[in-house]
One Martini backbone bead per residue (centre of mass of N, CA, C, O) as a GRO file, in nm:
protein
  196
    1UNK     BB    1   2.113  -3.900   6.757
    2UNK     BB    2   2.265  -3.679   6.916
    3UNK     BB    3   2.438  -3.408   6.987
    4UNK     BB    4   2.611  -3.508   7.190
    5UNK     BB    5   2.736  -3.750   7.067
    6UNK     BB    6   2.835  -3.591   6.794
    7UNK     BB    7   3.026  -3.412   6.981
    8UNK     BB    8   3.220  -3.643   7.106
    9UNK     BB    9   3.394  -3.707   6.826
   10UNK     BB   10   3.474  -3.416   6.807
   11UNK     BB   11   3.717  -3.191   6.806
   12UNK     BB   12   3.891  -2.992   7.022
   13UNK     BB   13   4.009  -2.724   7.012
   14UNK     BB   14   4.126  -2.706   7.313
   15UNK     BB   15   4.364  -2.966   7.173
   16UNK     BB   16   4.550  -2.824   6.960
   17UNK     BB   17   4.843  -2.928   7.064
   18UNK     BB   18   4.835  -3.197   6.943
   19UNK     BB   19   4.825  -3.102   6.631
   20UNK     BB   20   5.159  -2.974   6.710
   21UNK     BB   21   5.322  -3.240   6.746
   22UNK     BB   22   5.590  -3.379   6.663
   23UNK     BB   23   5.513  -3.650   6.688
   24UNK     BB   24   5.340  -3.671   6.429
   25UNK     BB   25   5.581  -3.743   6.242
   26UNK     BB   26   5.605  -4.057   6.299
   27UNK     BB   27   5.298  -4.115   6.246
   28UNK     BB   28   5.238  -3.840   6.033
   29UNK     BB   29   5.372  -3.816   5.764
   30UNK     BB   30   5.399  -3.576   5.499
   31UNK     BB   31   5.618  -3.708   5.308
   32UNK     BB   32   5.525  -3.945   5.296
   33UNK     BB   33   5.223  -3.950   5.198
   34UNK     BB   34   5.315  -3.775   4.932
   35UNK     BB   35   5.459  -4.006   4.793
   36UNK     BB   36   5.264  -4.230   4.816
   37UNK     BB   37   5.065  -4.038   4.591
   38UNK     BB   38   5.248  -3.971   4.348
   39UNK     BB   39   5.170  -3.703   4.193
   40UNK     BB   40   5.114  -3.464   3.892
   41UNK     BB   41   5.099  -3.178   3.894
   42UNK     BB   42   4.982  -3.042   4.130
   43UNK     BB   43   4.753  -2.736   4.198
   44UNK     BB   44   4.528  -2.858   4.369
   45UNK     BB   45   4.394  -2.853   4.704
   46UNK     BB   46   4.226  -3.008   4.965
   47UNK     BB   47   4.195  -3.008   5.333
   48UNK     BB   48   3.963  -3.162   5.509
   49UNK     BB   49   4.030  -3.056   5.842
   50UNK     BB   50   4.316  -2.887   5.874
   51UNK     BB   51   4.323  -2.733   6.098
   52UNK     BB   52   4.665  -2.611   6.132
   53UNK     BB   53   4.838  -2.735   5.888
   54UNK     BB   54   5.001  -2.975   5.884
   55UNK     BB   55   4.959  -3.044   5.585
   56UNK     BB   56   4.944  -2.817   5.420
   57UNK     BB   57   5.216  -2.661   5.452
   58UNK     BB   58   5.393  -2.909   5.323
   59UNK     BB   59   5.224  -2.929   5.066
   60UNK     BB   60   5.294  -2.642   4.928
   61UNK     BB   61   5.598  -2.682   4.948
   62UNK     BB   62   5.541  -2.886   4.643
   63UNK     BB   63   5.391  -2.651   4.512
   64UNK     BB   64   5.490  -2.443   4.300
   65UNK     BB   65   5.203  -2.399   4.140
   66UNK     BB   66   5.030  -2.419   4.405
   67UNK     BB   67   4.734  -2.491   4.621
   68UNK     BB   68   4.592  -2.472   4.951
   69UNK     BB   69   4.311  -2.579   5.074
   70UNK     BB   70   4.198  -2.493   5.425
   71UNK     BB   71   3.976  -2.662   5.608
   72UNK     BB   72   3.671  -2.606   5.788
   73UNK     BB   73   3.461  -2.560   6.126
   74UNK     BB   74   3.682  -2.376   6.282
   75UNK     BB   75   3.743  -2.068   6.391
   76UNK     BB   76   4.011  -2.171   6.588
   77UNK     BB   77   4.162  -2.288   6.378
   78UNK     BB   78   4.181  -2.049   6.116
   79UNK     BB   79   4.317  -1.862   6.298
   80UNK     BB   80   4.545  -1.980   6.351
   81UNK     BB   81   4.638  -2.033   6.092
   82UNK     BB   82   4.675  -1.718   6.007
   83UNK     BB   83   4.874  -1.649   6.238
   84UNK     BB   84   5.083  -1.926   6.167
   85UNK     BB   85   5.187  -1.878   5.891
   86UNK     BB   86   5.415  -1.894   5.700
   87UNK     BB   87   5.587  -1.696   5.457
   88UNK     BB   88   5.591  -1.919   5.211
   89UNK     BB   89   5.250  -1.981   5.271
   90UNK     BB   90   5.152  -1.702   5.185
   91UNK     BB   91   4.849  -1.773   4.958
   92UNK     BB   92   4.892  -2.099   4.953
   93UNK     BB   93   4.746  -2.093   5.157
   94UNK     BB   94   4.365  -2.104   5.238
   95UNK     BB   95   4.167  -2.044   5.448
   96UNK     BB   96   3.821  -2.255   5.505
   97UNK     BB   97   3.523  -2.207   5.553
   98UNK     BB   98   3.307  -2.504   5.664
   99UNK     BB   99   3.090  -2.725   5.628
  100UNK     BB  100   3.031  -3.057   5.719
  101UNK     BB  101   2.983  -3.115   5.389
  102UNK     BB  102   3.046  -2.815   5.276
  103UNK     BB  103   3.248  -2.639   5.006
  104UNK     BB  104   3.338  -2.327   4.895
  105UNK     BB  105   3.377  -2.458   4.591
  106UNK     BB  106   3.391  -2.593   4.288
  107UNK     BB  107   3.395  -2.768   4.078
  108UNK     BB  108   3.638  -2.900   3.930
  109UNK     BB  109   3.940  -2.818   4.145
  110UNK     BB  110   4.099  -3.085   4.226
  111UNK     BB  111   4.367  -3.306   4.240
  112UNK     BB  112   4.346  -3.300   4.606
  113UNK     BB  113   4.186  -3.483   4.837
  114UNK     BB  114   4.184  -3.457   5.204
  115UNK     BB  115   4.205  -3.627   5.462
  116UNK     BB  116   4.291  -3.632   5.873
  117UNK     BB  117   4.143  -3.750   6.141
  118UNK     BB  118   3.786  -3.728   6.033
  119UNK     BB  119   3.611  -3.986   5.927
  120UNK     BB  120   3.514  -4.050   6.271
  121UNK     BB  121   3.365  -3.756   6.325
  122UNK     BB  122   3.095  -3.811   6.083
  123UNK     BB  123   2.786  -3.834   6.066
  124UNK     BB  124   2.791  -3.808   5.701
  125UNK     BB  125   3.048  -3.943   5.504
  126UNK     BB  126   2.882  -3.986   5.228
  127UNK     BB  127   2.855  -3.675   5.199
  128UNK     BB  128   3.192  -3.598   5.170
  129UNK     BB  129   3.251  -3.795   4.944
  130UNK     BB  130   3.079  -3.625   4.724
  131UNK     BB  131   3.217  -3.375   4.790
  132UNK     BB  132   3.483  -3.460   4.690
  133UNK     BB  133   3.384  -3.570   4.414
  134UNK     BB  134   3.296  -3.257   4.317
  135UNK     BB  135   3.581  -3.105   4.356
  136UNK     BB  136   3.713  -3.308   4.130
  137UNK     BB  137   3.883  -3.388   3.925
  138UNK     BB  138   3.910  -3.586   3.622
  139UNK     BB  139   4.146  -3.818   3.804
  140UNK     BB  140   4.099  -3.748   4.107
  141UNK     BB  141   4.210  -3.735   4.442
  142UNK     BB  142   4.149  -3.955   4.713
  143UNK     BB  143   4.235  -3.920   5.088
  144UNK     BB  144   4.185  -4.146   5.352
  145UNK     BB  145   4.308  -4.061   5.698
  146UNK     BB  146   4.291  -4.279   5.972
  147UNK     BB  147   4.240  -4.488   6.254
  148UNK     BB  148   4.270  -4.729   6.329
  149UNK     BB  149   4.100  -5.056   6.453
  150UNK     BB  150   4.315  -5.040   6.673
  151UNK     BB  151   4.535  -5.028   6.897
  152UNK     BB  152   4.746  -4.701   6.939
  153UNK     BB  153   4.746  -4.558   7.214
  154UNK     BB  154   4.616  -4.309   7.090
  155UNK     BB  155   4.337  -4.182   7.020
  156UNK     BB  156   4.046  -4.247   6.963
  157UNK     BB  157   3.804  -4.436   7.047
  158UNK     BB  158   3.736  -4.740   6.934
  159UNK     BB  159   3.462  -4.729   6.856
  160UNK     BB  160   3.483  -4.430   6.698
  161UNK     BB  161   3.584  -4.642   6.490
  162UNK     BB  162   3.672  -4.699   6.116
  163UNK     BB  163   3.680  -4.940   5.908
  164UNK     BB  164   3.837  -5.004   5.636
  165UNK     BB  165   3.632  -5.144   5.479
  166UNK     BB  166   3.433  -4.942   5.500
  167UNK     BB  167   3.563  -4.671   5.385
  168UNK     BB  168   3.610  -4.794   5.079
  169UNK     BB  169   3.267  -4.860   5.063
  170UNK     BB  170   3.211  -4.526   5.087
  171UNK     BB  171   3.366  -4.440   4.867
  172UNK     BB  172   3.230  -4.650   4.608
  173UNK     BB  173   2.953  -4.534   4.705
  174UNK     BB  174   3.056  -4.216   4.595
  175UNK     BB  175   3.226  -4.335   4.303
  176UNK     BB  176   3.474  -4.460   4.320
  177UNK     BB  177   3.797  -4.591   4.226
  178UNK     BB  178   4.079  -4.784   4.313
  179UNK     BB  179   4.063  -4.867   4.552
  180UNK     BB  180   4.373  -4.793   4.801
  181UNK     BB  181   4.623  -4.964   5.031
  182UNK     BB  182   4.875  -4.827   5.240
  183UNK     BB  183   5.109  -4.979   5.466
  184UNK     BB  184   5.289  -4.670   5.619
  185UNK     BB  185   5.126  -4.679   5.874
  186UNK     BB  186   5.129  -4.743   6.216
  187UNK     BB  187   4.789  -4.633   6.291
  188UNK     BB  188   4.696  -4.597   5.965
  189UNK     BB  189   4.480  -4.562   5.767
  190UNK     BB  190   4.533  -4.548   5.350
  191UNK     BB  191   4.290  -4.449   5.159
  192UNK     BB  192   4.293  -4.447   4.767
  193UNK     BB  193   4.111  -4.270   4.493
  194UNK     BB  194   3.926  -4.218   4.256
  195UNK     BB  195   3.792  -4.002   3.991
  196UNK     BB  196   3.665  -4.069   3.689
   0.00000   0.00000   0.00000
């Protein structure tokens, strides 16, 4: 594939106002989401592609004693998220530079990590579920939310969207188990998995 083609999947940052309208709250509720994931008193959050921060910052005031690593690969994501984050979520909200499948932060690490609309923009998705597998401790959560393989209105081209079924077979074959899927999302596919 070339890389003009892996390109056209990315999300263009110069787009960033889509990821803040509020419109994304009636599609990707982030209390509903938190509520469906039921966590017991978690610490650490990882958010994966977290762009401007749409969901760092309200799962980060869900917990009392934790932080959210709010993690990219752009650097115009970033400073936004910097830039804008709220008041009583600095410190809390910890925007992190990553690379396609690697973030810089230690092995067991993590009680959820957690993906949304990031699964088909991937060039080596089971690089990165395997990349979440290491950064969760034992018991910990994978969330990957993505949009359905259906029109949705929204969202990018039905082509480079990826099925349900796919994504569930590449959680399983990165390690996870207990793979389950919630249908609570008008637009998104929502499977969630344990790190054994």
């Amino acid at each position: 594939m070339s890389g003009s083609a892996v390109d056209a999947r990315k999300f263009d940052p110069k787009k960033l106002a889509k990821l803040i309208d509020p419109k994304r709250l009636e599609r990707e509720n982030p209390d509903l989401i938190w509520d469906t994931l039921a966590l017991k008193d978690p610490r650490v959050l990882v958010d994966i592609g977290a762009g401007t921060g749409f969901f760092a910052v309200p799962f980060s005031r869900k917990l009392p004693r934790g932080k959210v690593y709010a993690c990219d690969i752009s650097e115009i994501m970033l400073a936004w998220m910097k830039d804008h984050l709220p008041p009583d979520c600095r410190g809390k909200v910890i925007p992190l530079k990553m690379e396609e499948s690697t973030v810089p932060l230690p092995e067991n690490t993590a009680d959820l990590v957690f993906t949304v609309n990031l699964h088909h923009e991937l060039e080596a998705p089971e690089e990165l579920l395997r990349e979440a597998h290491r950064l969760l401790k034992p018991g910990g959560t994978l969330a990957v939310i993505d949009w359905k393989k259906e029109p949705t209105g929204d969202g990018p081209p039905l082509a480079t969207r990826v099925a349900e079924a796919t994504v569930a077979a590449q959680m399983e074959a990165s390690g996870f188990t207990g793979v389950t899927r919630h249908a609570v999302l008008p637009c998104h596919s929502f499977l969630v998995g344990t790190r054994p």
